[in-house]
Tab-separated table of C-alpha atoms and ligand atoms in Angstrom:
chain	number	residue	atom	x	y	z
A	19	MET	CA	-156.855	-13.470	-184.478
A	20	PRO	CA	-157.127	-16.087	-181.902
A	21	PRO	CA	-158.511	-19.413	-182.597
A	22	GLY	CA	-162.300	-19.165	-182.319
A	23	ALA	CA	-162.320	-15.000	-182.473
A	24	SER	CA	-164.165	-14.830	-185.629
A	25	LYS	CA	-166.714	-17.888	-184.931
A	26	ARG	CA	-168.904	-16.516	-182.842
A	27	PRO	CA	-168.929	-12.872	-181.881
A	28	THR	CA	-171.938	-12.413	-180.026
A	29	ARG	CA	-172.575	-15.446	-177.763
A	30	SER	CA	-171.962	-14.690	-174.271
A	31	LEU	CA	-174.340	-12.941	-171.928
A	32	ARG	CA	-171.758	-10.312	-170.573
A	33	PHE	CA	-173.359	-8.824	-167.923
A	34	THR	CA	-170.321	-8.499	-165.833
A	35	GLY	CA	-169.674	-4.773	-164.120
A	36	PRO	CA	-171.781	-2.667	-161.711
A	37	CYS	CA	-173.134	-1.055	-164.860
A	38	HIS	CA	-175.792	-3.620	-166.496
A	39	ASN	CA	-178.773	-2.637	-164.837
A	40	LEU	CA	-181.203	-5.119	-166.723
A	41	PRO	CA	-184.350	-6.812	-164.816
A	42	ILE	CA	-183.885	-9.994	-163.400
A	43	CYS	CA	-186.196	-12.597	-165.545
A	44	ASP	CA	-189.622	-12.466	-164.098
A	45	ALA	CA	-189.932	-14.529	-161.116
A	46	PRO	CA	-192.495	-17.479	-160.888
A	47	ALA	CA	-194.422	-17.218	-157.753
A	48	PHE	CA	-193.900	-20.409	-155.965
A	49	VAL	CA	-191.601	-20.808	-152.959
A	50	VAL	CA	-188.515	-23.326	-152.991
A	51	LYS	CA	-186.796	-25.593	-150.619
A	52	ILE	CA	-182.947	-25.418	-151.152
A	53	LEU	CA	-180.507	-28.004	-150.482
A	54	ILE	CA	-176.642	-26.892	-150.109
A	55	VAL	CA	-174.283	-29.622	-149.881
A	56	GLY	CA	-170.794	-28.932	-148.040
A	57	SER	CA	-169.779	-27.215	-144.859
A	58	GLY	CA	-167.263	-24.570	-146.001
A	59	GLY	CA	-167.187	-21.072	-146.041
A	60	ARG	CA	-168.289	-21.224	-149.765
A	61	GLU	CA	-171.571	-22.975	-148.612
A	62	HIS	CA	-172.060	-20.588	-146.024
A	63	ALA	CA	-171.984	-17.681	-148.033
A	64	LEU	CA	-174.244	-19.805	-150.929
A	65	ALA	CA	-176.792	-20.111	-148.114
A	66	TRP	CA	-176.476	-16.713	-146.951
A	67	LYS	CA	-177.099	-15.264	-150.664
A	68	LEU	CA	-179.652	-17.582	-151.388
A	69	SER	CA	-181.848	-17.135	-148.190
A	70	GLN	CA	-182.083	-13.445	-149.366
A	71	SER	CA	-184.092	-14.963	-152.371
A	72	PRO	CA	-188.208	-13.788	-151.689
A	73	ARG	CA	-188.712	-17.388	-153.123
A	74	ALA	CA	-186.263	-19.253	-150.595
A	75	GLU	CA	-188.548	-20.992	-148.555
A	76	ARG	CA	-186.182	-23.031	-146.301
A	77	ILE	CA	-182.334	-24.124	-146.725
A	78	PHE	CA	-181.140	-27.114	-145.392
A	79	CYS	CA	-177.282	-27.485	-145.674
A	80	ALA	CA	-175.604	-31.101	-145.728
A	81	PRO	CA	-173.538	-31.091	-143.219
A	82	GLY	CA	-173.191	-27.507	-142.730
A	83	ASN	CA	-171.570	-25.589	-139.849
A	84	ALA	CA	-171.995	-23.454	-137.063
A	85	GLY	CA	-172.928	-20.458	-139.819
A	86	THR	CA	-175.193	-22.144	-141.604
A	87	GLU	CA	-177.146	-23.230	-139.081
A	88	LEU	CA	-178.145	-19.736	-138.000
A	89	ILE	CA	-179.626	-19.413	-141.651
A	90	GLY	CA	-181.428	-22.777	-141.826
A	91	GLU	CA	-181.124	-26.567	-140.926
A	92	ASN	CA	-177.988	-28.602	-141.021
A	93	ILE	CA	-178.536	-32.111	-141.912
A	94	ALA	CA	-175.983	-34.727	-140.771
A	95	LEU	CA	-175.387	-36.040	-144.099
A	96	ALA	CA	-171.603	-36.001	-145.372
A	97	ALA	CA	-171.219	-34.110	-148.803
A	98	ASN	CA	-170.317	-37.711	-150.525
A	99	ASP	CA	-173.368	-39.536	-149.363
A	100	LEU	CA	-174.850	-38.973	-152.560
A	101	GLU	CA	-177.563	-41.789	-152.357
A	102	GLY	CA	-178.637	-40.165	-148.619
A	103	LEU	CA	-178.580	-36.507	-150.114
A	104	ALA	CA	-180.826	-37.907	-152.989
A	105	ALA	CA	-182.958	-39.833	-150.633
A	106	PHE	CA	-183.253	-36.541	-148.560
A	107	ALA	CA	-184.127	-34.577	-151.698
A	108	LYS	CA	-186.533	-36.152	-152.607
A	109	GLU	CA	-188.504	-37.121	-149.045
A	110	ASN	CA	-188.321	-33.410	-148.469
A	111	ARG	CA	-189.300	-32.173	-152.134
A	112	ILE	CA	-186.248	-30.100	-152.414
A	113	GLY	CA	-186.617	-27.507	-155.292
A	114	LEU	CA	-182.761	-26.982	-155.803
A	115	THR	CA	-180.138	-28.797	-154.746
A	116	VAL	CA	-176.546	-26.786	-154.862
A	117	ILE	CA	-173.444	-28.653	-154.807
A	118	GLY	CA	-170.200	-26.656	-153.192
A	119	PRO	CA	-167.391	-29.313	-153.254
A	120	ASP	CA	-165.632	-30.807	-156.108
A	121	ASP	CA	-165.595	-34.335	-154.924
A	122	PRO	CA	-169.387	-34.943	-154.801
A	123	LEU	CA	-169.811	-33.805	-158.344
A	124	ALA	CA	-166.513	-35.914	-159.590
A	125	ALA	CA	-168.565	-38.974	-158.050
A	126	GLY	CA	-171.751	-38.093	-160.048
A	127	ILE	CA	-174.003	-36.781	-157.708
A	128	VAL	CA	-175.648	-34.705	-160.274
A	129	ASP	CA	-176.058	-37.722	-162.587
A	130	LEU	CA	-178.020	-39.176	-159.653
A	131	PHE	CA	-179.948	-36.222	-159.154
A	132	ASP	CA	-181.122	-36.091	-162.616
A	133	ALA	CA	-181.754	-39.484	-162.964
A	134	LYS	CA	-184.186	-39.286	-159.907
A	135	GLY	CA	-185.391	-36.042	-161.318
A	136	LEU	CA	-184.221	-33.865	-158.813
A	137	ARG	CA	-183.237	-30.247	-159.970
A	138	VAL	CA	-179.684	-29.759	-159.094
A	139	PHE	CA	-177.072	-27.142	-159.903
A	140	GLY	CA	-173.841	-28.393	-160.836
A	141	PRO	CA	-172.150	-30.088	-163.952
A	142	ARG	CA	-172.331	-33.972	-164.547
A	143	MET	CA	-169.776	-36.291	-163.877
A	144	SER	CA	-168.666	-36.225	-167.584
A	145	ALA	CA	-168.175	-32.434	-167.728
A	146	ALA	CA	-166.599	-32.265	-164.073
A	147	ARG	CA	-163.920	-33.713	-165.578
A	148	LEU	CA	-162.387	-30.577	-166.533
A	149	GLU	CA	-161.672	-30.754	-162.462
A	150	SER	CA	-161.272	-33.868	-161.820
A	151	SER	CA	-158.565	-35.154	-164.475
A	152	LYS	CA	-155.901	-32.249	-165.374
A	153	ILE	CA	-155.235	-34.539	-168.237
A	154	PHE	CA	-158.643	-34.330	-169.418
A	155	ALA	CA	-158.630	-30.745	-169.196
A	156	LYS	CA	-155.079	-30.196	-170.931
A	157	GLU	CA	-156.644	-32.359	-173.836
A	158	MET	CA	-159.472	-29.963	-173.965
A	159	MET	CA	-157.469	-27.025	-174.076
A	160	ARG	CA	-155.400	-28.622	-176.536
A	161	LYS	CA	-158.471	-29.690	-178.583
A	162	PHE	CA	-159.942	-26.444	-178.351
A	163	ARG	CA	-156.769	-24.266	-178.768
A	164	ILE	CA	-157.251	-22.520	-175.041
A	165	PRO	CA	-154.059	-20.545	-174.534
A	166	THR	CA	-152.492	-22.689	-171.231
A	167	ALA	CA	-148.896	-23.550	-170.373
A	168	LEU	CA	-146.892	-25.974	-172.318
A	169	ALA	CA	-147.655	-29.598	-170.598
A	170	GLY	CA	-147.067	-33.312	-171.360
A	171	SER	CA	-148.969	-35.962	-169.514
A	172	PHE	CA	-147.641	-39.074	-168.170
A	173	ASP	CA	-148.535	-42.456	-166.917
A	174	ARG	CA	-144.948	-43.776	-166.609
A	175	SER	CA	-142.468	-41.686	-164.371
A	176	GLU	CA	-139.176	-42.311	-166.689
A	177	GLN	CA	-141.279	-40.546	-169.589
A	178	ALA	CA	-142.136	-37.688	-167.117
A	179	LEU	CA	-138.274	-37.214	-166.262
A	180	GLN	CA	-137.714	-37.300	-169.885
A	181	PHE	CA	-140.078	-34.333	-170.576
A	182	CYS	CA	-138.480	-32.471	-167.633
A	183	LYS	CA	-135.235	-32.314	-169.613
A	184	ARG	CA	-137.245	-29.806	-172.188
A	185	LEU	CA	-138.288	-27.565	-169.604
A	186	GLN	CA	-136.484	-24.738	-167.775
A	187	PHE	CA	-136.962	-24.344	-163.820
A	188	PRO	CA	-138.840	-23.520	-162.140
A	189	MET	CA	-141.562	-26.084	-163.740
A	190	VAL	CA	-144.844	-27.370	-162.555
A	191	ILE	CA	-145.566	-31.247	-161.623
A	192	LYS	CA	-149.487	-31.532	-160.982
A	193	ALA	CA	-151.232	-35.015	-160.021
A	194	ASP	CA	-153.860	-35.543	-162.195
A	195	GLY	CA	-156.422	-35.920	-159.989
A	196	LEU	CA	-158.291	-34.212	-157.387
A	197	ALA	CA	-155.806	-34.008	-154.260
A	198	LEU	CA	-157.102	-31.418	-151.886
A	199	GLY	CA	-155.277	-28.646	-153.660
A	200	LYS	CA	-152.109	-30.267	-152.705
A	201	GLY	CA	-151.035	-32.026	-155.875
A	202	VAL	CA	-149.142	-29.087	-157.432
A	203	VAL	CA	-145.354	-28.780	-156.831
A	204	ILE	CA	-143.274	-25.876	-158.169
A	205	ALA	CA	-140.141	-27.691	-158.568
A	206	GLN	CA	-137.063	-25.070	-158.441
A	207	SER	CA	-134.405	-27.807	-159.315
A	208	CYS	CA	-133.593	-31.139	-160.823
A	209	ASP	CA	-133.589	-32.897	-157.561
A	210	GLU	CA	-136.864	-31.494	-156.571
A	211	ALA	CA	-139.041	-32.473	-159.893
A	212	ILE	CA	-137.430	-35.859	-159.613
A	213	ASP	CA	-138.600	-36.284	-155.601
A	214	ALA	CA	-142.393	-35.156	-156.887
A	215	ILE	CA	-142.397	-37.310	-159.562
A	216	ASP	CA	-141.401	-40.409	-157.411
A	217	ALA	CA	-143.758	-39.083	-154.483
A	218	MET	CA	-146.384	-38.922	-156.820
A	219	MET	CA	-146.376	-41.904	-159.239
A	220	ASN	CA	-144.412	-44.583	-157.469
A	221	GLN	CA	-144.811	-43.572	-153.843
A	222	GLY	CA	-148.456	-43.161	-153.990
A	223	ARG	CA	-148.206	-39.952	-152.139
A	224	PHE	CA	-152.287	-38.849	-153.733
A	225	GLY	CA	-153.037	-42.196	-154.230
A	226	GLU	CA	-154.726	-42.892	-157.275
A	227	ALA	CA	-155.237	-39.420	-157.974
A	228	GLY	CA	-151.201	-39.299	-158.417
A	229	ARG	CA	-150.435	-42.221	-160.741
A	230	ARG	CA	-150.717	-39.870	-163.925
A	231	ILE	CA	-149.522	-36.685	-163.882
A	232	VAL	CA	-149.228	-33.516	-165.923
A	233	VAL	CA	-145.667	-31.844	-166.102
A	234	GLU	CA	-145.694	-28.384	-167.207
A	235	GLU	CA	-143.740	-24.735	-167.678
A	236	PHE	CA	-144.152	-22.589	-165.544
A	237	LEU	CA	-146.075	-19.267	-166.056
A	238	ARG	CA	-144.836	-15.778	-164.817
A	239	GLY	CA	-148.282	-13.097	-164.111
A	240	THR	CA	-150.308	-12.549	-161.499
A	241	GLU	CA	-153.441	-15.131	-161.279
A	242	CYS	CA	-157.214	-14.068	-161.491
A	243	SER	CA	-160.196	-16.138	-160.642
A	244	LEU	CA	-163.135	-16.425	-163.168
A	245	HIS	CA	-166.906	-17.498	-162.027
A	246	VAL	CA	-168.806	-18.030	-165.180
A	247	LEU	CA	-172.452	-19.586	-164.818
A	248	VAL	CA	-172.410	-21.903	-167.776
A	249	SER	CA	-175.712	-23.717	-169.370
A	250	GLY	CA	-174.394	-25.398	-172.708
A	251	ARG	CA	-173.330	-22.752	-175.000
A	252	ARG	CA	-174.645	-19.861	-172.638
A	253	TYR	CA	-172.818	-18.449	-170.063
A	254	CYS	CA	-172.617	-15.810	-167.956
A	255	LEU	CA	-169.683	-14.107	-166.433
A	256	LEU	CA	-169.652	-13.225	-162.481
A	257	ALA	CA	-167.365	-10.519	-160.808
A	258	THR	CA	-163.753	-11.110	-160.817
A	259	ALA	CA	-161.843	-12.213	-157.878
A	260	ARG	CA	-158.088	-12.557	-156.707
A	261	ASP	CA	-157.311	-15.565	-154.290
A	262	HIS	CA	-154.081	-15.256	-151.763
A	263	LYS	CA	-153.011	-19.090	-151.717
A	264	ARG	CA	-149.994	-19.039	-150.241
A	265	ALA	CA	-149.999	-19.311	-145.973
A	266	GLY	CA	-147.952	-16.753	-145.483
A	267	ASP	CA	-147.737	-12.772	-146.208
A	268	GLY	CA	-145.857	-11.735	-149.301
A	269	ASP	CA	-146.894	-14.903	-150.785
A	270	ILE	CA	-144.371	-17.115	-149.163
A	271	GLY	CA	-144.967	-20.571	-147.556
A	272	PRO	CA	-147.194	-23.497	-148.729
A	273	ASN	CA	-150.183	-23.441	-150.698
A	274	THR	CA	-153.324	-23.464	-149.321
A	275	GLY	CA	-156.775	-23.570	-150.000
A	276	GLY	CA	-156.909	-19.752	-150.401
A	277	MET	CA	-156.429	-17.561	-147.384
A	278	GLY	CA	-158.153	-14.336	-148.750
A	279	ALA	CA	-159.897	-12.659	-151.763
A	280	VAL	CA	-160.607	-9.479	-153.161
A	281	SER	CA	-163.062	-8.797	-155.638
A	282	PRO	CA	-163.126	-7.196	-158.242
A	283	ALA	CA	-159.492	-8.357	-159.398
A	284	ASP	CA	-156.964	-5.521	-160.120
A	285	ASN	CA	-155.259	-7.322	-163.009
A	286	TRP	CA	-158.716	-7.374	-165.316
A	287	ASN	CA	-159.772	-4.931	-167.689
A	288	ALA	CA	-161.563	-5.012	-170.837
A	289	GLU	CA	-159.199	-6.199	-173.199
A	290	ALA	CA	-158.478	-8.904	-171.026
A	291	GLU	CA	-162.021	-9.623	-170.821
A	292	ALA	CA	-162.678	-9.557	-174.432
A	293	ARG	CA	-159.774	-12.168	-175.112
A	294	PHE	CA	-161.182	-14.498	-172.299
A	295	HIS	CA	-164.421	-14.644	-174.184
A	296	ARG	CA	-162.362	-14.757	-177.504
A	297	GLU	CA	-159.785	-17.409	-176.636
A	298	VAL	CA	-161.219	-19.283	-173.529
A	299	MET	CA	-165.198	-19.628	-173.147
A	300	TRP	CA	-166.110	-19.403	-176.775
A	301	PRO	CA	-163.903	-22.251	-178.143
A	302	LEU	CA	-164.933	-24.097	-174.575
A	303	VAL	CA	-168.604	-23.819	-174.796
A	304	ASP	CA	-168.598	-24.274	-178.479
A	305	GLY	CA	-166.150	-27.317	-178.260
A	306	LEU	CA	-168.240	-28.926	-175.271
A	307	ALA	CA	-171.437	-29.089	-176.929
A	308	GLU	CA	-170.453	-30.114	-180.126
A	309	GLY	CA	-168.578	-33.028	-178.693
A	310	GLY	CA	-172.002	-33.647	-176.574
A	311	THR	CA	-171.321	-32.145	-173.292
A	312	ASP	CA	-174.004	-29.914	-171.807
A	313	PHE	CA	-171.979	-28.005	-169.225
A	314	ARG	CA	-174.492	-26.818	-166.561
A	315	GLY	CA	-173.065	-25.445	-163.343
A	316	LEU	CA	-170.181	-23.073	-162.296
A	317	LEU	CA	-167.076	-22.895	-164.274
A	318	PHE	CA	-164.091	-21.435	-162.649
A	319	PRO	CA	-161.225	-20.864	-164.847
A	320	GLY	CA	-157.906	-19.892	-162.922
A	321	LEU	CA	-156.296	-17.929	-164.948
A	322	MET	CA	-152.504	-16.592	-165.077
A	323	MET	CA	-152.194	-13.204	-166.354
A	324	THR	CA	-149.114	-13.528	-168.254
A	325	ALA	CA	-147.219	-10.507	-170.545
A	326	GLU	CA	-148.873	-12.525	-173.623
A	327	GLY	CA	-152.244	-12.640	-172.433
A	328	PRO	CA	-154.838	-14.837	-170.154
A	329	ARG	CA	-153.358	-18.662	-170.192
A	330	VAL	CA	-155.457	-20.926	-168.292
A	331	LEU	CA	-153.974	-22.710	-165.104
A	332	GLU	CA	-156.954	-25.163	-164.296
A	333	PHE	CA	-160.681	-25.618	-164.727
A	334	ASN	CA	-162.723	-25.627	-161.637
A	335	CYS	CA	-166.306	-26.850	-161.812
A	336	ARG	CA	-167.723	-25.299	-158.667
A	337	PHE	CA	-167.383	-22.171	-157.082
A	338	GLY	CA	-164.045	-20.951	-155.329
A	339	ASP	CA	-163.655	-20.770	-151.441
A	340	PRO	CA	-162.739	-17.934	-150.484
A	341	GLU	CA	-163.623	-16.204	-153.910
A	342	THR	CA	-167.200	-16.694	-153.523
A	343	GLN	CA	-167.152	-15.329	-150.012
A	344	ALA	CA	-165.893	-11.777	-151.756
A	345	ILE	CA	-168.059	-12.320	-155.023
A	346	LEU	CA	-171.683	-13.032	-153.310
A	347	PRO	CA	-171.884	-9.770	-151.119
A	348	ARG	CA	-171.209	-7.672	-153.951
A	349	LEU	CA	-174.189	-9.200	-156.294
A	350	ARG	CA	-177.594	-7.654	-156.340
A	351	SER	CA	-179.539	-9.970	-158.179
A	352	ASP	CA	-181.289	-13.079	-157.321
A	353	LEU	CA	-178.916	-16.034	-156.969
A	354	LEU	CA	-181.553	-18.261	-156.641
A	355	THR	CA	-183.168	-17.406	-160.136
A	356	LEU	CA	-179.813	-17.377	-161.688
A	357	LEU	CA	-178.958	-20.942	-160.351
A	358	GLU	CA	-182.210	-22.426	-161.323
A	359	ALA	CA	-182.120	-20.837	-164.709
A	360	THR	CA	-178.277	-22.401	-165.251
A	361	ALA	CA	-179.830	-26.079	-163.924
A	362	ASP	CA	-182.917	-25.350	-166.597
A	363	GLY	CA	-181.011	-24.185	-169.231
A	364	LYS	CA	-182.654	-20.860	-169.519
A	365	LEU	CA	-179.573	-18.713	-168.651
A	366	ASP	CA	-180.324	-16.222	-171.311
A	367	ASP	CA	-183.361	-14.958	-169.542
A	368	CYS	CA	-181.142	-13.310	-166.621
A	369	ALA	CA	-179.434	-10.470	-165.967
A	370	LEU	CA	-177.135	-9.291	-163.217
A	371	THR	CA	-176.777	-6.104	-161.318
A	372	TRP	CA	-173.615	-5.715	-158.670
A	373	ASP	CA	-172.472	-3.647	-155.822
A	374	PRO	CA	-170.004	-1.247	-157.286
A	375	ARG	CA	-167.844	-1.535	-154.088
A	376	ALA	CA	-165.157	-3.648	-153.418
A	377	ALA	CA	-164.904	-6.456	-151.301
A	378	VAL	CA	-161.905	-7.944	-149.183
A	379	THR	CA	-162.254	-11.367	-147.384
A	380	VAL	CA	-159.532	-12.475	-144.841
A	381	VAL	CA	-159.642	-16.238	-143.856
A	382	MET	CA	-158.722	-17.019	-139.993
A	383	ALA	CA	-157.133	-20.359	-139.907
A	384	SER	CA	-156.339	-22.755	-137.179
A	385	GLY	CA	-152.698	-22.760	-135.928
A	386	GLY	CA	-150.781	-25.353	-137.923
A	387	TYR	CA	-153.265	-25.460	-141.362
A	388	PRO	CA	-152.466	-26.047	-143.974
A	389	GLY	CA	-150.176	-28.851	-142.016
A	390	LYS	CA	-151.615	-30.731	-139.092
A	391	TYR	CA	-154.142	-28.528	-136.584
A	392	GLU	CA	-156.107	-28.989	-133.633
A	393	THR	CA	-160.268	-28.366	-133.654
A	394	GLY	CA	-162.479	-27.620	-130.682
A	395	ARG	CA	-160.808	-24.347	-129.766
A	396	PRO	CA	-163.757	-21.802	-128.637
A	397	ILE	CA	-164.295	-18.840	-130.948
A	398	ARG	CA	-164.888	-15.472	-128.933
A	399	GLY	CA	-165.790	-12.233	-130.503
A	400	LEU	CA	-168.258	-13.298	-132.858
A	401	ASP	CA	-171.021	-11.111	-131.823
A	402	SER	CA	-169.092	-7.913	-131.825
A	403	CYS	CA	-168.958	-8.133	-135.271
A	404	VAL	CA	-172.743	-8.339	-135.742
A	405	ALA	CA	-172.663	-4.501	-135.296
A	406	LEU	CA	-169.947	-3.646	-137.759
A	407	ALA	CA	-171.288	-2.442	-140.995
A	408	ASP	CA	-170.954	-3.996	-144.093
A	409	VAL	CA	-169.064	-6.906	-142.864
A	410	TYR	CA	-170.054	-10.649	-143.450
A	411	VAL	CA	-168.543	-13.072	-140.880
A	412	PHE	CA	-168.777	-16.579	-142.842
A	413	HIS	CA	-168.113	-19.476	-141.244
A	414	ALA	CA	-165.899	-22.621	-142.419
A	415	GLY	CA	-164.723	-24.928	-140.191
A	416	THR	CA	-166.853	-24.358	-137.251
A	417	ARG	CA	-169.250	-26.354	-134.874
A	418	ARG	CA	-171.412	-25.817	-132.097
A	419	GLU	CA	-170.520	-27.771	-128.826
A	420	ARG	CA	-172.403	-27.661	-125.727
A	421	GLY	CA	-173.641	-24.235	-126.766
A	422	GLU	CA	-170.788	-22.301	-127.795
A	423	ILE	CA	-168.801	-22.029	-131.369
A	424	VAL	CA	-165.497	-24.004	-131.567
A	425	THR	CA	-162.924	-24.510	-134.508
A	426	ALA	CA	-163.558	-27.688	-136.508
A	427	GLY	CA	-161.350	-27.148	-139.543
A	428	GLY	CA	-158.510	-25.774	-141.337
A	429	ARG	CA	-159.816	-22.528	-142.469
A	430	VAL	CA	-162.306	-21.438	-139.612
A	431	LEU	CA	-163.670	-18.235	-140.748
A	432	ALA	CA	-163.732	-15.948	-143.674
A	433	ILE	CA	-164.502	-12.397	-142.936
A	434	THR	CA	-165.525	-10.118	-146.104
A	435	ALA	CA	-166.206	-6.402	-145.924
A	436	LEU	CA	-167.441	-3.840	-148.485
A	437	GLY	CA	-165.653	-0.768	-148.859
A	438	GLU	CA	-165.775	2.080	-151.672
A	439	THR	CA	-162.379	1.353	-152.490
A	440	ALA	CA	-160.202	-1.907	-151.599
A	441	SER	CA	-158.241	-0.286	-148.958
A	442	ARG	CA	-161.514	0.780	-147.404
A	443	ALA	CA	-162.934	-2.400	-147.486
A	444	ARG	CA	-159.566	-4.200	-146.494
A	445	ALA	CA	-159.661	-1.731	-143.313
A	446	ARG	CA	-163.028	-2.602	-142.189
A	447	ALA	CA	-162.249	-6.371	-142.671
A	448	TYR	CA	-159.087	-6.213	-140.270
A	449	GLU	CA	-161.116	-4.229	-138.026
A	450	ALA	CA	-163.742	-7.448	-137.812
A	451	VAL	CA	-160.777	-10.019	-137.535
A	452	ALA	CA	-159.273	-7.998	-134.667
A	453	GLN	CA	-162.572	-8.473	-133.071
A	454	ILE	CA	-162.170	-12.444	-132.962
A	455	GLN	CA	-160.174	-14.605	-131.010
A	456	PHE	CA	-159.521	-18.466	-130.654
A	457	GLU	CA	-156.246	-20.366	-129.774
A	458	GLY	CA	-154.069	-20.585	-132.411
A	459	ALA	CA	-155.797	-18.169	-134.808
A	460	HIS	CA	-153.526	-17.147	-137.699
A	461	TYR	CA	-154.427	-15.388	-140.812
A	462	ARG	CA	-152.159	-13.264	-143.740
A	463	ARG	CA	-151.859	-9.620	-142.771
A	464	ASP	CA	-151.556	-8.555	-146.575
A	465	ILE	CA	-155.086	-9.782	-148.048
A	466	ALA	CA	-155.422	-6.728	-150.883
A	467	LEU	CA	-152.228	-5.111	-149.658
A	468	PRO	CA	-150.953	-5.271	-153.737
A	469	LEU	CA	-153.965	-3.663	-155.196
A	470	VAL	CA	-154.048	-1.185	-152.145
A	471	ARG	CA	-150.339	-0.336	-153.114
A	472	ALA	CA	-150.684	-0.156	-157.007
A	473	ASN	CA	-153.714	2.232	-156.367
A	474	VAL	CA	-151.639	4.574	-154.160
A	475	ALA	CA	-148.893	4.710	-156.589
A	476	ALA	CA	-151.519	5.363	-159.366
A	477	HIS	CA	-152.391	8.413	-157.600
B	505	AMP	P1	-153.806	-25.574	-160.021
B	505	AMP	O1	-154.500	-26.434	-159.247
B	505	AMP	O2	-153.278	-26.044	-161.459
B	505	AMP	O3	-154.403	-24.344	-160.231
B	505	AMP	O4	-152.494	-25.071	-159.346
B	505	AMP	C1	-152.738	-24.731	-158.058
B	505	AMP	C2	-151.571	-23.494	-158.001
B	505	AMP	O5	-150.447	-23.646	-158.783
B	505	AMP	C3	-152.419	-22.049	-158.997
B	505	AMP	O6	-152.961	-21.537	-158.395
B	505	AMP	C4	-150.739	-21.345	-159.274
B	505	AMP	O7	-150.511	-20.738	-158.071
B	505	AMP	C5	-149.613	-22.501	-159.247
B	505	AMP	N1	-149.661	-23.061	-160.530
B	505	AMP	C6	-150.342	-23.910	-161.430
B	505	AMP	N2	-150.071	-24.272	-162.574
B	505	AMP	C7	-148.848	-23.326	-162.873
B	505	AMP	C8	-148.003	-22.717	-164.011
B	505	AMP	N3	-147.840	-23.729	-165.052
B	505	AMP	N4	-147.099	-21.835	-163.763
B	505	AMP	C9	-147.392	-21.207	-162.467
B	505	AMP	N5	-147.904	-21.468	-161.681
B	505	AMP	C10	-148.897	-22.303	-161.442
B	506	LIG	N1	-159.439	-20.612	-154.164
B	506	LIG	C1	-159.216	-21.305	-155.233
B	506	LIG	C2	-160.359	-22.778	-155.062
B	506	LIG	O1	-161.210	-22.950	-154.774
B	506	LIG	O2	-160.093	-23.754	-155.869
């Protein structure tokens, strides 16, 4: 029996699939002003979903994008302007602030809001270390016996190189700190491992984030993104998703923030879920609580589904991007109530209902992304997507300039479609993508394709 399995058999709230038709907790009649921090597709999806709440009075996004501007009001405050954001929330009597990206969490935005008596969704800095320090995350996994890759943590390059001799190739070299999703190198040879370790530890490629590193064994399998609302020892699993991290079709090319997603994940089943609760979530929430950490927010473990079962690759402490754009269009429950309950430590009052259909999200990116790219390219065809049923166009790197919407980042749009099957959702999403043009646009043509192929093979 895996560690923790017998400890506490019924602690989690398992409101996962479409079948749980439980009523949402009685919502108090007051309305709430909401502030969403961030400017990506994830934040547009959060703003869109939160705006559907009957209690959402007004939505602000800081700094937002050309999509969030259609839902609420964009505020010219950067996501890392913690004092400015807190002052805005206080002055405008914001009832709930939702933090999108990892940086402000790592910088302590939640601690600051808490100190000022402002209600905020996200973990405090000490809990957000699960994402902002891979060494800390590994220590916690070791302590709570959560299955993960065999690894060593190092602050001296000679020791790291010694440890490499114990592993086989490929092996994985990870910067300890936040590195915009670029701090992981899969080294295929000794030379590549030496180069990666030297670049991170001696040449400062990721600044302070890479001065300490994790070296770990390479795990084989397929990845799965879990999104879990956690409030102390209580937690609630959202629908599963699969990201497509590499830039090119067939999973080739450099890693990106994510080029597309599909929900639900095809590599998830009841057995995987049972093991996830027993082997990951129960030991984690118990271990954190016993150590005095009251995690409140969204925990997003990235898993590798190996032949031996789920293994944790990393913990993120915020919603995934683009997973959120695939998950939220399937959520029928009131997200505002859920986030409030999580922030207030009352998660046990809530239940979820889901649209049983599949969601497929295709990311359209600027030419050159994830490397160098240009911005300011006009985006055409957005209006023609409005007429398409069950299609959602989430903006990421966009801004309004002289009356038109132009590109303003690497990932520009995330187009989600729902369908009775992943195949139908996929066809609809690509139909919408075909309507949209901007100079240099590129996107993967194979989002959800493995899933579609597997389903065809199975019938
Ligand atoms: P992380 O930021 O730790 O999730 O790593 C980013 C990506 O690198 C993951 O989504 C995986 O695709 C890959 N990766 C990380 N760790 C491993 C590992 N131990 N084995 C195989 N692939 C990995
Ligand atoms: N899509 C992966 C992430 O948000 O980290």
